[in-house]
Amino acid sequence: MDQKTHQKIDIDWTACQGHGLCAELLPDHITLDEWGYPLTDGTPIPPRTLKRARRAASDCPVLALKLTTRGAPL
C-alpha cells in the first residue's frame, strides 16, 4: 500500500466557544450543530482546500481548530 499522508481538521473541544467562523470559511468540511458548535465530516482536506483550512484554523477566535497530518492506515 502507498504510504501517503493527509491533513485533517481537529477541534479542541475545551477551547471551542461555538463562534462558527470555521463553518463559514470551510462549509464543505464543517457544519454547525444546533448549539453552534462545529461538526467535521472527518474526510481528509484536499490540496485545493488547504489554504482555506489553514485560514480557518488561524482565524478561529480561540484557536480551537488544528490541521493535523496523518498517515494512511496500513
PDB file of N, CA, C and O in Angstrom:
ATOM      1  N   MET A   1       0.819  -1.192   0.000  1.00  0.00           N
ATOM      2  CA  MET A   1       0.000   0.000   0.000  1.00  0.00           C
ATOM      3  C   MET A   1       0.865   1.258   0.000  1.00  0.00           C
ATOM      4  O   MET A   1       1.911   1.301   0.617  1.00  0.00           O
ATOM      5  N   ASP A   2       0.412   2.280  -0.626  1.00  0.00           N
ATOM      6  CA  ASP A   2       1.127   3.537  -0.716  1.00  0.00           C
ATOM      7  C   ASP A   2       1.053   4.264   0.624  1.00  0.00           C
ATOM      8  O   ASP A   2      -0.005   4.373   1.224  1.00  0.00           O
ATOM      9  N   GLN A   3       2.193   4.748   1.106  1.00  0.00           N
ATOM     10  CA  GLN A   3       2.252   5.466   2.386  1.00  0.00           C
ATOM     11  C   GLN A   3       2.036   6.957   2.157  1.00  0.00           C
ATOM     12  O   GLN A   3       2.973   7.721   2.079  1.00  0.00           O
ATOM     13  N   LYS A   4       0.806   7.390   2.039  1.00  0.00           N
ATOM     14  CA  LYS A   4       0.501   8.797   1.839  1.00  0.00           C
ATOM     15  C   LYS A   4       0.070   9.414   3.160  1.00  0.00           C
ATOM     16  O   LYS A   4      -0.479   8.750   4.028  1.00  0.00           O
ATOM     17  N   THR A   5       0.319  10.700   3.265  1.00  0.00           N
ATOM     18  CA  THR A   5      -0.176  11.430   4.428  1.00  0.00           C
ATOM     19  C   THR A   5      -1.244  12.405   3.954  1.00  0.00           C
ATOM     20  O   THR A   5      -1.278  12.797   2.793  1.00  0.00           O
ATOM     21  N   HIS A   6      -2.115  12.758   4.828  1.00  0.00           N
ATOM     22  CA  HIS A   6      -3.146  13.725   4.513  1.00  0.00           C
ATOM     23  C   HIS A   6      -3.418  14.571   5.750  1.00  0.00           C
ATOM     24  O   HIS A   6      -3.046  14.211   6.847  1.00  0.00           O
ATOM     25  N   GLN A   7      -4.039  15.700   5.508  1.00  0.00           N
ATOM     26  CA  GLN A   7      -4.340  16.599   6.618  1.00  0.00           C
ATOM     27  C   GLN A   7      -5.824  16.543   6.938  1.00  0.00           C
ATOM     28  O   GLN A   7      -6.664  16.451   6.044  1.00  0.00           O
ATOM     29  N   LYS A   8      -6.108  16.584   8.231  1.00  0.00           N
ATOM     30  CA  LYS A   8      -7.485  16.584   8.712  1.00  0.00           C
ATOM     31  C   LYS A   8      -7.638  17.710   9.725  1.00  0.00           C
ATOM     32  O   LYS A   8      -6.658  18.226  10.243  1.00  0.00           O
ATOM     33  N   ILE A   9      -8.872  18.050   9.992  1.00  0.00           N
ATOM     34  CA  ILE A   9      -9.179  19.093  10.965  1.00  0.00           C
ATOM     35  C   ILE A   9      -9.485  18.441  12.302  1.00  0.00           C
ATOM     36  O   ILE A   9     -10.288  17.517  12.390  1.00  0.00           O
ATOM     37  N   ASP A  10      -8.838  18.921  13.337  1.00  0.00           N
ATOM     38  CA  ASP A  10      -9.136  18.503  14.704  1.00  0.00           C
ATOM     39  C   ASP A  10      -9.657  19.711  15.461  1.00  0.00           C
ATOM     40  O   ASP A  10      -9.220  20.843  15.241  1.00  0.00           O
ATOM     41  N   ILE A  11     -10.586  19.466  16.360  1.00  0.00           N
ATOM     42  CA  ILE A  11     -11.183  20.537  17.157  1.00  0.00           C
ATOM     43  C   ILE A  11     -10.824  20.327  18.626  1.00  0.00           C
ATOM     44  O   ILE A  11     -10.998  19.239  19.159  1.00  0.00           O
ATOM     45  N   ASP A  12     -10.317  21.370  19.250  1.00  0.00           N
ATOM     46  CA  ASP A  12     -10.038  21.350  20.683  1.00  0.00           C
ATOM     47  C   ASP A  12     -11.342  21.738  21.382  1.00  0.00           C
ATOM     48  O   ASP A  12     -11.698  22.912  21.471  1.00  0.00           O
ATOM     49  N   TRP A  13     -12.059  20.729  21.844  1.00  0.00           N
ATOM     50  CA  TRP A  13     -13.386  20.967  22.424  1.00  0.00           C
ATOM     51  C   TRP A  13     -13.341  21.770  23.717  1.00  0.00           C
ATOM     52  O   TRP A  13     -14.332  22.413  24.069  1.00  0.00           O
ATOM     53  N   THR A  14     -12.229  21.751  24.405  1.00  0.00           N
ATOM     54  CA  THR A  14     -12.146  22.552  25.633  1.00  0.00           C
ATOM     55  C   THR A  14     -11.975  24.032  25.318  1.00  0.00           C
ATOM     56  O   THR A  14     -12.320  24.879  26.132  1.00  0.00           O
ATOM     57  N   ALA A  15     -11.459  24.346  24.130  1.00  0.00           N
ATOM     58  CA  ALA A  15     -11.257  25.743  23.746  1.00  0.00           C
ATOM     59  C   ALA A  15     -12.425  26.313  22.933  1.00  0.00           C
ATOM     60  O   ALA A  15     -12.723  27.496  23.017  1.00  0.00           O
ATOM     61  N   CYS A  16     -13.089  25.470  22.151  1.00  0.00           N
ATOM     62  CA  CYS A  16     -14.139  25.940  21.241  1.00  0.00           C
ATOM     63  C   CYS A  16     -15.272  26.609  22.009  1.00  0.00           C
ATOM     64  O   CYS A  16     -15.752  26.102  23.024  1.00  0.00           O
ATOM     65  N   GLN A  17     -15.689  27.776  21.494  1.00  0.00           N
ATOM     66  CA  GLN A  17     -16.794  28.515  22.102  1.00  0.00           C
ATOM     67  C   GLN A  17     -17.972  28.666  21.153  1.00  0.00           C
ATOM     68  O   GLN A  17     -18.906  29.414  21.428  1.00  0.00           O
ATOM     69  N   GLY A  18     -17.924  27.969  20.008  1.00  0.00           N
ATOM     70  CA  GLY A  18     -19.054  27.972  19.090  1.00  0.00           C
ATOM     71  C   GLY A  18     -19.265  29.266  18.330  1.00  0.00           C
ATOM     72  O   GLY A  18     -20.402  29.630  18.042  1.00  0.00           O
ATOM     73  N   HIS A  19     -18.186  29.953  17.976  1.00  0.00           N
ATOM     74  CA  HIS A  19     -18.322  31.191  17.204  1.00  0.00           C
ATOM     75  C   HIS A  19     -18.835  30.939  15.787  1.00  0.00           C
ATOM     76  O   HIS A  19     -19.505  31.779  15.216  1.00  0.00           O
ATOM     77  N   GLY A  20     -18.477  29.790  15.184  1.00  0.00           N
ATOM     78  CA  GLY A  20     -18.994  29.422  13.867  1.00  0.00           C
ATOM     79  C   GLY A  20     -18.215  29.932  12.675  1.00  0.00           C
ATOM     80  O   GLY A  20     -18.587  29.654  11.537  1.00  0.00           O
ATOM     81  N   LEU A  21     -17.160  30.680  12.894  1.00  0.00           N
ATOM     82  CA  LEU A  21     -16.374  31.208  11.778  1.00  0.00           C
ATOM     83  C   LEU A  21     -15.799  30.088  10.917  1.00  0.00           C
ATOM     84  O   LEU A  21     -15.740  30.202   9.697  1.00  0.00           O
ATOM     85  N   CYS A  22     -15.418  28.989  11.523  1.00  0.00           N
ATOM     86  CA  CYS A  22     -14.838  27.868  10.781  1.00  0.00           C
ATOM     87  C   CYS A  22     -15.814  27.324   9.745  1.00  0.00           C
ATOM     88  O   CYS A  22     -15.425  26.993   8.623  1.00  0.00           O
ATOM     89  N   ALA A  23     -17.084  27.238  10.096  1.00  0.00           N
ATOM     90  CA  ALA A  23     -18.085  26.731   9.162  1.00  0.00           C
ATOM     91  C   ALA A  23     -18.307  27.700   8.005  1.00  0.00           C
ATOM     92  O   ALA A  23     -18.611  27.277   6.887  1.00  0.00           O
ATOM     93  N   GLU A  24     -18.149  28.994   8.269  1.00  0.00           N
ATOM     94  CA  GLU A  24     -18.265  29.976   7.193  1.00  0.00           C
ATOM     95  C   GLU A  24     -17.097  29.867   6.222  1.00  0.00           C
ATOM     96  O   GLU A  24     -17.270  30.005   5.014  1.00  0.00           O
ATOM     97  N   LEU A  25     -15.897  29.610   6.756  1.00  0.00           N
ATOM     98  CA  LEU A  25     -14.706  29.545   5.919  1.00  0.00           C
ATOM     99  C   LEU A  25     -14.532  28.196   5.227  1.00  0.00           C
ATOM    100  O   LEU A  25     -13.906  28.118   4.178  1.00  0.00           O
ATOM    101  N   LEU A  26     -15.055  27.135   5.810  1.00  0.00           N
ATOM    102  CA  LEU A  26     -14.896  25.779   5.260  1.00  0.00           C
ATOM    103  C   LEU A  26     -16.229  25.028   5.231  1.00  0.00           C
ATOM    104  O   LEU A  26     -16.358  23.966   5.835  1.00  0.00           O
ATOM    105  N   PRO A  27     -17.209  25.535   4.510  1.00  0.00           N
ATOM    106  CA  PRO A  27     -18.542  24.916   4.556  1.00  0.00           C
ATOM    107  C   PRO A  27     -18.586  23.503   3.968  1.00  0.00           C
ATOM    108  O   PRO A  27     -19.504  22.748   4.288  1.00  0.00           O
ATOM    109  N   ASP A  28     -17.617  23.135   3.149  1.00  0.00           N
ATOM    110  CA  ASP A  28     -17.597  21.784   2.588  1.00  0.00           C
ATOM    111  C   ASP A  28     -17.162  20.735   3.599  1.00  0.00           C
ATOM    112  O   ASP A  28     -17.389  19.541   3.394  1.00  0.00           O
ATOM    113  N   HIS A  29     -16.525  21.159   4.694  1.00  0.00           N
ATOM    114  CA  HIS A  29     -15.987  20.220   5.668  1.00  0.00           C
ATOM    115  C   HIS A  29     -16.514  20.409   7.086  1.00  0.00           C
ATOM    116  O   HIS A  29     -16.373  19.528   7.917  1.00  0.00           O
ATOM    117  N   ILE A  30     -17.084  21.579   7.365  1.00  0.00           N
ATOM    118  CA  ILE A  30     -17.559  21.860   8.728  1.00  0.00           C
ATOM    119  C   ILE A  30     -18.985  22.393   8.671  1.00  0.00           C
ATOM    120  O   ILE A  30     -19.285  23.318   7.921  1.00  0.00           O
ATOM    121  N   THR A  31     -19.847  21.792   9.473  1.00  0.00           N
ATOM    122  CA  THR A  31     -21.197  22.307   9.671  1.00  0.00           C
ATOM    123  C   THR A  31     -21.335  22.617  11.162  1.00  0.00           C
ATOM    124  O   THR A  31     -20.472  22.264  11.952  1.00  0.00           O
ATOM    125  N   LEU A  32     -22.429  23.262  11.511  1.00  0.00           N
ATOM    126  CA  LEU A  32     -22.655  23.594  12.916  1.00  0.00           C
ATOM    127  C   LEU A  32     -23.823  22.783  13.461  1.00  0.00           C
ATOM    128  O   LEU A  32     -24.816  22.558  12.764  1.00  0.00           O
ATOM    129  N   ASP A  33     -23.694  22.358  14.710  1.00  0.00           N
ATOM    130  CA  ASP A  33     -24.804  21.647  15.338  1.00  0.00           C
ATOM    131  C   ASP A  33     -25.845  22.662  15.814  1.00  0.00           C
ATOM    132  O   ASP A  33     -25.701  23.871  15.593  1.00  0.00           O
ATOM    133  N   GLU A  34     -26.870  22.195  16.464  1.00  0.00           N
ATOM    134  CA  GLU A  34     -27.963  23.088  16.865  1.00  0.00           C
ATOM    135  C   GLU A  34     -27.552  24.130  17.902  1.00  0.00           C
ATOM    136  O   GLU A  34     -28.258  25.107  18.118  1.00  0.00           O
ATOM    137  N   TRP A  35     -26.407  23.945  18.549  1.00  0.00           N
ATOM    138  CA  TRP A  35     -25.903  24.918  19.525  1.00  0.00           C
ATOM    139  C   TRP A  35     -24.807  25.810  18.945  1.00  0.00           C
ATOM    140  O   TRP A  35     -24.227  26.620  19.643  1.00  0.00           O
ATOM    141  N   GLY A  36     -24.482  25.622  17.667  1.00  0.00           N
ATOM    142  CA  GLY A  36     -23.480  26.451  17.015  1.00  0.00           C
ATOM    143  C   GLY A  36     -22.060  25.919  17.089  1.00  0.00           C
ATOM    144  O   GLY A  36     -21.116  26.608  16.728  1.00  0.00           O
ATOM    145  N   TYR A  37     -21.902  24.684  17.545  1.00  0.00           N
ATOM    146  CA  TYR A  37     -20.570  24.087  17.621  1.00  0.00           C
ATOM    147  C   TYR A  37     -20.265  23.306  16.349  1.00  0.00           C
ATOM    148  O   TYR A  37     -21.156  22.731  15.728  1.00  0.00           O
ATOM    149  N   PRO A  38     -18.991  23.296  15.936  1.00  0.00           N
ATOM    150  CA  PRO A  38     -18.636  22.688  14.655  1.00  0.00           C
ATOM    151  C   PRO A  38     -18.677  21.160  14.667  1.00  0.00           C
ATOM    152  O   PRO A  38     -18.370  20.519  15.663  1.00  0.00           O
ATOM    153  N   LEU A  39     -19.080  20.636  13.533  1.00  0.00           N
ATOM    154  CA  LEU A  39     -19.035  19.205  13.263  1.00  0.00           C
ATOM    155  C   LEU A  39     -18.228  19.021  11.991  1.00  0.00           C
ATOM    156  O   LEU A  39     -18.509  19.668  10.978  1.00  0.00           O
ATOM    157  N   THR A  40     -17.208  18.183  12.038  1.00  0.00           N
ATOM    158  CA  THR A  40     -16.420  17.937  10.831  1.00  0.00           C
ATOM    159  C   THR A  40     -16.903  16.669  10.165  1.00  0.00           C
ATOM    160  O   THR A  40     -17.446  15.775  10.811  1.00  0.00           O
ATOM    161  N   ASP A  41     -16.683  16.590   8.867  1.00  0.00           N
ATOM    162  CA  ASP A  41     -17.098  15.392   8.146  1.00  0.00           C
ATOM    163  C   ASP A  41     -16.057  14.281   8.244  1.00  0.00           C
ATOM    164  O   ASP A  41     -16.301  13.160   7.826  1.00  0.00           O
ATOM    165  N   GLY A  42     -14.884  14.577   8.804  1.00  0.00           N
ATOM    166  CA  GLY A  42     -13.860  13.562   9.021  1.00  0.00           C
ATOM    167  C   GLY A  42     -13.039  13.181   7.801  1.00  0.00           C
ATOM    168  O   GLY A  42     -12.152  12.347   7.902  1.00  0.00           O
ATOM    169  N   THR A  43     -13.331  13.785   6.672  1.00  0.00           N
ATOM    170  CA  THR A  43     -12.584  13.452   5.468  1.00  0.00           C
ATOM    171  C   THR A  43     -11.286  14.255   5.403  1.00  0.00           C
ATOM    172  O   THR A  43     -11.200  15.348   5.972  1.00  0.00           O
ATOM    173  N   PRO A  44     -10.285  13.731   4.707  1.00  0.00           N
ATOM    174  CA  PRO A  44      -9.043  14.491   4.527  1.00  0.00           C
ATOM    175  C   PRO A  44      -9.320  15.788   3.761  1.00  0.00           C
ATOM    176  O   PRO A  44     -10.228  15.850   2.933  1.00  0.00           O
ATOM    177  N   ILE A  45      -8.526  16.791   4.053  1.00  0.00           N
ATOM    178  CA  ILE A  45      -8.641  18.072   3.364  1.00  0.00           C
ATOM    179  C   ILE A  45      -7.918  17.947   2.020  1.00  0.00           C
ATOM    180  O   ILE A  45      -6.726  17.654   1.988  1.00  0.00           O
ATOM    181  N   PRO A  46      -8.611  18.163   0.909  1.00  0.00           N
ATOM    182  CA  PRO A  46      -7.938  18.082  -0.389  1.00  0.00           C
ATOM    183  C   PRO A  46      -6.938  19.230  -0.559  1.00  0.00           C
ATOM    184  O   PRO A  46      -7.128  20.309   0.025  1.00  0.00           O
ATOM    185  N   PRO A  47      -5.885  19.005  -1.332  1.00  0.00           N
ATOM    186  CA  PRO A  47      -4.863  20.048  -1.516  1.00  0.00           C
ATOM    187  C   PRO A  47      -5.441  21.392  -1.962  1.00  0.00           C
ATOM    188  O   PRO A  47      -4.971  22.436  -1.517  1.00  0.00           O
ATOM    189  N   ARG A  48      -6.470  21.382  -2.777  1.00  0.00           N
ATOM    190  CA  ARG A  48      -7.044  22.650  -3.266  1.00  0.00           C
ATOM    191  C   ARG A  48      -7.736  23.438  -2.158  1.00  0.00           C
ATOM    192  O   ARG A  48      -8.015  24.621  -2.304  1.00  0.00           O
ATOM    193  N   THR A  49      -8.024  22.800  -1.022  1.00  0.00           N
ATOM    194  CA  THR A  49      -8.737  23.436   0.081  1.00  0.00           C
ATOM    195  C   THR A  49      -7.821  23.772   1.257  1.00  0.00           C
ATOM    196  O   THR A  49      -8.230  24.434   2.197  1.00  0.00           O
ATOM    197  N   LEU A  50      -6.565  23.340   1.201  1.00  0.00           N
ATOM    198  CA  LEU A  50      -5.663  23.536   2.343  1.00  0.00           C
ATOM    199  C   LEU A  50      -5.486  24.997   2.738  1.00  0.00           C
ATOM    200  O   LEU A  50      -5.434  25.313   3.922  1.00  0.00           O
ATOM    201  N   LYS A  51      -5.418  25.881   1.772  1.00  0.00           N
ATOM    202  CA  LYS A  51      -5.223  27.298   2.096  1.00  0.00           C
ATOM    203  C   LYS A  51      -6.403  27.827   2.929  1.00  0.00           C
ATOM    204  O   LYS A  51      -6.208  28.508   3.934  1.00  0.00           O
ATOM    205  N   ARG A  52      -7.634  27.468   2.541  1.00  0.00           N
ATOM    206  CA  ARG A  52      -8.811  27.900   3.306  1.00  0.00           C
ATOM    207  C   ARG A  52      -8.853  27.227   4.676  1.00  0.00           C
ATOM    208  O   ARG A  52      -9.273  27.831   5.663  1.00  0.00           O
ATOM    209  N   ALA A  53      -8.413  25.972   4.750  1.00  0.00           N
ATOM    210  CA  ALA A  53      -8.387  25.259   6.028  1.00  0.00           C
ATOM    211  C   ALA A  53      -7.386  25.906   6.981  1.00  0.00           C
ATOM    212  O   ALA A  53      -7.669  26.069   8.174  1.00  0.00           O
ATOM    213  N   ARG A  54      -6.232  26.290   6.455  1.00  0.00           N
ATOM    214  CA  ARG A  54      -5.242  26.990   7.297  1.00  0.00           C
ATOM    215  C   ARG A  54      -5.791  28.320   7.787  1.00  0.00           C
ATOM    216  O   ARG A  54      -5.578  28.717   8.927  1.00  0.00           O
ATOM    217  N   ARG A  55      -6.515  29.008   6.909  1.00  0.00           N
ATOM    218  CA  ARG A  55      -7.091  30.291   7.302  1.00  0.00           C
ATOM    219  C   ARG A  55      -8.149  30.083   8.385  1.00  0.00           C
ATOM    220  O   ARG A  55      -8.219  30.845   9.359  1.00  0.00           O
ATOM    221  N   ALA A  56      -8.975  29.064   8.238  1.00  0.00           N
ATOM    222  CA  ALA A  56      -9.991  28.786   9.259  1.00  0.00           C
ATOM    223  C   ALA A  56      -9.337  28.517  10.606  1.00  0.00           C
ATOM    224  O   ALA A  56      -9.802  29.003  11.639  1.00  0.00           O
ATOM    225  N   ALA A  57      -8.248  27.759  10.603  1.00  0.00           N
ATOM    226  CA  ALA A  57      -7.544  27.453  11.851  1.00  0.00           C
ATOM    227  C   ALA A  57      -6.924  28.715  12.453  1.00  0.00           C
ATOM    228  O   ALA A  57      -7.012  28.946  13.661  1.00  0.00           O
ATOM    229  N   SER A  58      -6.311  29.545  11.624  1.00  0.00           N
ATOM    230  CA  SER A  58      -5.640  30.735  12.158  1.00  0.00           C
ATOM    231  C   SER A  58      -6.617  31.845  12.531  1.00  0.00           C
ATOM    232  O   SER A  58      -6.332  32.654  13.401  1.00  0.00           O
ATOM    233  N   ASP A  59      -7.797  31.877  11.885  1.00  0.00           N
ATOM    234  CA  ASP A  59      -8.778  32.927  12.175  1.00  0.00           C
ATOM    235  C   ASP A  59      -9.739  32.572  13.306  1.00  0.00           C
ATOM    236  O   ASP A  59     -10.533  33.408  13.726  1.00  0.00           O
ATOM    237  N   CYS A  60      -9.685  31.338  13.796  1.00  0.00           N
ATOM    238  CA  CYS A  60     -10.562  30.944  14.905  1.00  0.00           C
ATOM    239  C   CYS A  60     -10.278  31.855  16.097  1.00  0.00           C
ATOM    240  O   CYS A  60      -9.128  31.982  16.531  1.00  0.00           O
ATOM    241  N   PRO A  61     -11.304  32.514  16.644  1.00  0.00           N
ATOM    242  CA  PRO A  61     -11.079  33.459  17.744  1.00  0.00           C
ATOM    243  C   PRO A  61     -10.401  32.852  18.971  1.00  0.00           C
ATOM    244  O   PRO A  61      -9.716  33.550  19.703  1.00  0.00           O
ATOM    245  N   VAL A  62     -10.581  31.550  19.193  1.00  0.00           N
ATOM    246  CA  VAL A  62      -9.975  30.910  20.359  1.00  0.00           C
ATOM    247  C   VAL A  62      -8.953  29.843  19.965  1.00  0.00           C
ATOM    248  O   VAL A  62      -8.507  29.060  20.800  1.00  0.00           O
ATOM    249  N   LEU A  63      -8.586  29.818  18.678  1.00  0.00           N
ATOM    250  CA  LEU A  63      -7.600  28.867  18.134  1.00  0.00           C
ATOM    251  C   LEU A  63      -7.933  27.416  18.492  1.00  0.00           C
ATOM    252  O   LEU A  63      -7.078  26.638  18.881  1.00  0.00           O
ATOM    253  N   ALA A  64      -9.204  27.058  18.324  1.00  0.00           N
ATOM    254  CA  ALA A  64      -9.664  25.711  18.653  1.00  0.00           C
ATOM    255  C   ALA A  64      -9.498  24.721  17.498  1.00  0.00           C
ATOM    256  O   ALA A  64      -9.662  23.525  17.696  1.00  0.00           O
ATOM    257  N   LEU A  65      -9.199  25.217  16.306  1.00  0.00           N
ATOM    258  CA  LEU A  65      -9.011  24.328  15.153  1.00  0.00           C
ATOM    259  C   LEU A  65      -7.537  24.082  14.914  1.00  0.00           C
ATOM    260  O   LEU A  65      -6.725  25.008  15.002  1.00  0.00           O
ATOM    261  N   LYS A  66      -7.224  22.852  14.579  1.00  0.00           N
ATOM    262  CA  LYS A  66      -5.847  22.485  14.233  1.00  0.00           C
ATOM    263  C   LYS A  66      -5.890  21.605  12.996  1.00  0.00           C
ATOM    264  O   LYS A  66      -6.780  20.772  12.845  1.00  0.00           O
ATOM    265  N   LEU A  67      -4.923  21.805  12.119  1.00  0.00           N
ATOM    266  CA  LEU A  67      -4.728  20.895  11.000  1.00  0.00           C
ATOM    267  C   LEU A  67      -3.682  19.880  11.432  1.00  0.00           C
ATOM    268  O   LEU A  67      -2.618  20.266  11.899  1.00  0.00           O
ATOM    269  N   THR A  68      -4.001  18.625  11.308  1.00  0.00           N
ATOM    270  CA  THR A  68      -3.065  17.589  11.695  1.00  0.00           C
ATOM    271  C   THR A  68      -2.739  16.728  10.487  1.00  0.00           C
ATOM    272  O   THR A  68      -3.582  16.517   9.622  1.00  0.00           O
ATOM    273  N   THR A  69      -1.516  16.241  10.453  1.00  0.00           N
ATOM    274  CA  THR A  69      -1.075  15.362   9.385  1.00  0.00           C
ATOM    275  C   THR A  69      -1.136  13.940   9.894  1.00  0.00           C
ATOM    276  O   THR A  69      -0.612  13.633  10.971  1.00  0.00           O
ATOM    277  N   ARG A  70      -1.771  13.111   9.117  1.00  0.00           N
ATOM    278  CA  ARG A  70      -1.905  11.701   9.499  1.00  0.00           C
ATOM    279  C   ARG A  70      -1.510  10.831   8.322  1.00  0.00           C
ATOM    280  O   ARG A  70      -1.784  11.149   7.179  1.00  0.00           O
ATOM    281  N   GLY A  71      -0.877   9.725   8.639  1.00  0.00           N
ATOM    282  CA  GLY A  71      -0.542   8.763   7.606  1.00  0.00           C
ATOM    283  C   GLY A  71      -1.740   7.908   7.272  1.00  0.00           C
ATOM    284  O   GLY A  71      -2.664   7.763   8.057  1.00  0.00           O
ATOM    285  N   ALA A  72      -1.734   7.360   6.070  1.00  0.00           N
ATOM    286  CA  ALA A  72      -2.806   6.472   5.668  1.00  0.00           C
ATOM    287  C   ALA A  72      -2.734   5.181   6.495  1.00  0.00           C
ATOM    288  O   ALA A  72      -1.655   4.728   6.823  1.00  0.00           O
ATOM    289  N   PRO A  73      -3.875   4.629   6.853  1.00  0.00           N
ATOM    290  CA  PRO A  73      -3.857   3.397   7.634  1.00  0.00           C
ATOM    291  C   PRO A  73      -3.235   2.259   6.841  1.00  0.00           C
ATOM    292  O   PRO A  73      -3.351   2.200   5.626  1.00  0.00           O
ATOM    293  N   LEU A  74      -2.552   1.352   7.551  1.00  0.00           N
ATOM    294  CA  LEU A  74      -1.938   0.209   6.886  1.00  0.00           C
ATOM    295  C   LEU A  74      -2.944  -0.877   6.637  1.00  0.00           C
ATOM    296  O   LEU A  74      -3.891  -1.065   7.253  1.00  0.00           O
TER     297      LEU A  74
END
